[in-house]
Tab-separated table of C-alpha atoms and ligand atoms in Angstrom:
chain	number	residue	atom	x	y	z
R	1	MET	CA	-27.141	-25.562	14.635
R	2	HIS	CA	-26.993	-25.380	18.395
R	3	SER	CA	-28.108	-21.816	19.288
R	4	ARG	CA	-25.201	-21.491	21.752
R	5	LEU	CA	-22.871	-21.994	18.865
R	6	LYS	CA	-24.235	-19.621	16.389
R	7	PRO	CA	-22.318	-16.424	17.926
R	8	VAL	CA	-18.982	-18.420	17.941
R	9	VAL	CA	-19.297	-19.445	14.232
R	10	GLY	CA	-20.363	-15.706	13.466
R	11	LEU	CA	-17.126	-14.207	15.370
R	12	VAL	CA	-14.884	-16.919	13.539
R	13	LEU	CA	-16.535	-15.592	10.224
R	14	ALA	CA	-16.121	-12.110	11.116
R	15	VAL	CA	-12.305	-12.454	12.236
R	16	GLY	CA	-11.637	-14.448	9.218
R	17	ILE	CA	-13.446	-11.951	6.700
R	18	GLY	CA	-11.928	-8.984	8.266
R	19	GLY	CA	-8.550	-10.618	8.462
R	20	ALA	CA	-8.479	-11.298	4.863
R	21	ALA	CA	-9.160	-7.777	4.063
R	22	TYR	CA	-6.637	-6.373	6.233
R	23	ALA	CA	-4.017	-8.835	4.939
R	24	GLN	CA	-4.780	-7.417	1.360
R	25	SER	CA	-3.797	-3.502	2.534
R	26	PRO	CA	-4.027	-2.131	6.010
R	27	PHE	CA	-4.847	1.286	4.086
R	28	ASP	CA	-8.472	2.238	3.085
R	29	LYS	CA	-7.499	4.052	0.094
R	30	PRO	CA	-4.353	3.626	-2.181
R	31	GLU	CA	-3.886	7.522	-1.730
R	32	LYS	CA	-3.073	7.027	2.054
R	33	ALA	CA	-0.712	4.385	1.336
R	34	ILE	CA	1.306	6.508	-1.309
R	35	LYS	CA	1.212	9.298	1.393
R	36	TYR	CA	2.242	6.769	4.284
R	37	ARG	CA	5.240	5.572	2.347
R	38	GLN	CA	6.434	8.987	1.018
R	39	SER	CA	6.193	9.994	4.699
R	40	ALA	CA	8.211	7.444	6.005
R	41	MET	CA	10.891	8.088	3.384
R	42	PHE	CA	10.515	11.758	3.991
R	43	ILE	CA	11.151	11.275	7.905
R	44	LEU	CA	14.002	8.899	6.998
R	45	ALA	CA	15.915	11.267	4.426
R	46	GLN	CA	15.529	13.911	7.052
R	47	HIS	CA	17.461	11.823	9.660
R	48	PHE	CA	19.820	10.279	7.364
R	49	GLY	CA	20.535	13.880	5.949
R	50	ARG	CA	21.358	15.088	9.459
R	51	ILE	CA	23.905	12.147	9.980
R	52	GLY	CA	25.199	12.935	6.424
R	53	ASN	CA	25.888	16.645	7.470
R	54	VAL	CA	28.213	15.288	10.305
R	55	VAL	CA	30.014	12.810	7.921
R	56	LYS	CA	30.550	15.604	5.729
R	57	GLY	CA	31.876	17.873	8.352
R	58	LYS	CA	29.065	20.468	8.438
R	59	SER	CA	27.906	19.669	11.443
R	60	PRO	CA	29.777	18.851	14.855
R	61	TYR	CA	29.775	15.232	15.913
R	62	ASP	CA	27.258	14.824	18.702
R	63	LYS	CA	27.309	10.966	19.451
R	64	ASP	CA	23.970	10.906	21.073
R	65	ALA	CA	22.228	12.721	18.342
R	66	VAL	CA	23.754	10.484	15.539
R	67	ALA	CA	22.645	7.734	17.509
R	68	LYS	CA	19.020	9.236	17.917
R	69	ASP	CA	19.072	9.954	13.937
R	70	ALA	CA	20.252	6.665	13.097
R	71	ALA	CA	17.524	4.411	15.048
R	72	ILE	CA	14.930	6.800	13.847
R	73	ALA	CA	16.168	6.372	10.128
R	74	ALA	CA	16.388	2.618	10.572
R	75	GLN	CA	12.843	2.474	12.466
R	76	MET	CA	11.459	4.450	9.078
R	77	SER	CA	12.914	1.982	6.871
R	78	ARG	CA	10.860	-0.854	8.062
R	79	LEU	CA	7.506	0.833	7.183
R	80	PRO	CA	7.141	1.876	3.404
R	81	TRP	CA	6.631	-1.597	2.064
R	82	GLU	CA	3.275	-2.520	3.182
R	83	ALA	CA	2.259	0.754	1.478
R	84	PHE	CA	3.216	-0.548	-2.265
R	85	GLY	CA	0.116	-2.759	-2.234
R	86	PRO	CA	-2.650	-3.204	-4.902
R	87	GLY	CA	-3.833	-0.365	-6.619
R	88	THR	CA	-0.952	1.837	-5.223
R	89	ASP	CA	0.752	1.306	-8.645
R	90	LYS	CA	-2.150	2.894	-10.730
R	91	MET	CA	-1.260	6.347	-9.314
R	92	GLU	CA	0.895	9.145	-10.042
R	93	SER	CA	4.094	8.771	-7.851
R	94	ASP	CA	7.823	8.191	-8.232
R	95	ALA	CA	7.535	4.757	-7.961
R	96	LYS	CA	8.702	2.792	-11.268
R	97	PRO	CA	6.448	0.072	-12.370
R	98	GLU	CA	9.467	-2.340	-11.815
R	99	ILE	CA	8.554	-2.303	-8.215
R	100	TRP	CA	5.471	-4.526	-9.176
R	101	THR	CA	6.948	-6.390	-12.314
R	102	ASN	CA	10.117	-7.105	-10.456
R	103	ALA	CA	8.767	-7.466	-7.039
R	104	ALA	CA	11.571	-10.006	-5.869
R	105	LYS	CA	14.400	-7.708	-6.871
R	106	PHE	CA	12.620	-4.669	-5.030
R	107	LYS	CA	12.023	-6.712	-1.889
R	108	SER	CA	15.632	-7.774	-1.980
R	109	ALA	CA	16.819	-4.200	-2.485
R	110	ALA	CA	14.504	-2.707	0.146
R	111	GLN	CA	15.718	-5.486	2.639
R	112	ASP	CA	19.229	-4.633	1.911
R	113	MET	CA	18.741	-0.726	2.638
R	114	GLU	CA	17.046	-1.784	5.956
R	115	LYS	CA	19.875	-4.131	6.901
R	116	GLN	CA	22.340	-1.222	6.193
R	117	LEU	CA	20.350	1.264	8.306
R	118	ALA	CA	20.068	-1.242	10.926
R	119	GLN	CA	23.737	-1.662	10.879
R	120	LEU	CA	24.423	2.097	11.015
R	121	ALA	CA	22.109	2.308	14.119
R	122	GLU	CA	23.795	-0.311	15.770
R	123	LEU	CA	27.398	1.240	14.852
R	124	ALA	CA	26.174	4.981	15.770
R	125	LYS	CA	25.787	3.604	19.546
R	126	GLY	CA	29.300	2.800	19.626
R	127	GLY	CA	30.676	6.289	18.717
R	128	ASP	CA	33.452	5.394	16.327
R	129	LEU	CA	33.105	8.152	13.842
R	130	ASN	CA	35.125	6.566	11.295
R	131	ALA	CA	33.261	3.812	11.384
R	132	ILE	CA	29.985	5.688	11.242
R	133	LYS	CA	31.336	7.175	8.135
R	134	ALA	CA	31.978	3.882	6.389
R	135	GLN	CA	28.676	2.578	7.274
R	136	PHE	CA	27.002	5.742	6.057
R	137	GLY	CA	28.636	5.363	2.791
R	138	ALA	CA	27.349	1.975	2.491
R	139	THR	CA	23.971	2.967	3.321
R	140	GLY	CA	23.882	5.534	0.908
R	141	LYS	CA	24.919	2.840	-2.105
R	142	ALA	CA	21.873	0.564	-0.713
R	143	CYS	CA	19.451	3.887	-0.988
R	144	LYS	CA	20.795	4.793	-4.390
R	145	ALA	CA	20.678	0.892	-5.864
R	146	CYS	CA	17.097	0.798	-5.070
R	147	HIS	CA	16.079	4.549	-6.587
R	148	ASP	CA	18.009	3.758	-9.501
R	149	ASP	CA	15.729	0.796	-10.394
R	150	PHE	CA	12.852	1.593	-8.868
R	151	LYS	CA	12.286	5.296	-8.410
R	152	HIS	CA	11.664	8.083	-10.984
R	153	ARG	CA	13.914	11.093	-10.577
T	201	LIG	C1	19.918	10.629	0.930
T	201	LIG	C2	18.705	10.823	0.387
T	201	LIG	C3	18.610	9.502	-0.571
T	201	LIG	C4	20.012	9.008	-0.434
T	201	LIG	C5	20.778	8.768	-1.805
T	201	LIG	C6	22.005	7.988	-1.543
T	201	LIG	O1	20.320	11.476	1.806
T	201	LIG	O2	17.599	11.513	0.377
T	201	LIG	O3	17.534	9.199	-1.245
T	201	LIG	O4	20.838	9.731	0.373
T	201	LIG	O5	20.727	10.151	-2.354
T	201	LIG	O6	22.734	7.933	-2.798
């Protein structure tokens, strides 16, 4: 090989191999993937819960606060899925094996929840509390539907 080409070939190989490892999982240990998805879900539930308190009349309605909570929840809802990768089914967690044995259904349930939260975030900007209440209910159903099939407890 021409000596000037060697570094180029080396770089292409390094990026190719590194890229393949990354595509497999962005986490260096399954423990970290599990902690990551649980953390995203925890933050999501905190902010969704704050909206729930408004919907139930336990907290006063503050348009900007609800819009912010919904935006954070929607952002969190995009994060967990890459953290259900290889090896993360072998460890103790609330994840049911159906996540991996029925991956297409899991993906569709996850996408539905993301879609519902994106809609809640969009609606929350408008400040129509009745519309927010209705969409909060639809979103909660999407959370529950996925948990019923794919989460212990
Ligand atoms: C929440 C939360 C969930 C969902 C679900 C809706 O606030 O933490 O997992 O709502 O309970 O049924």
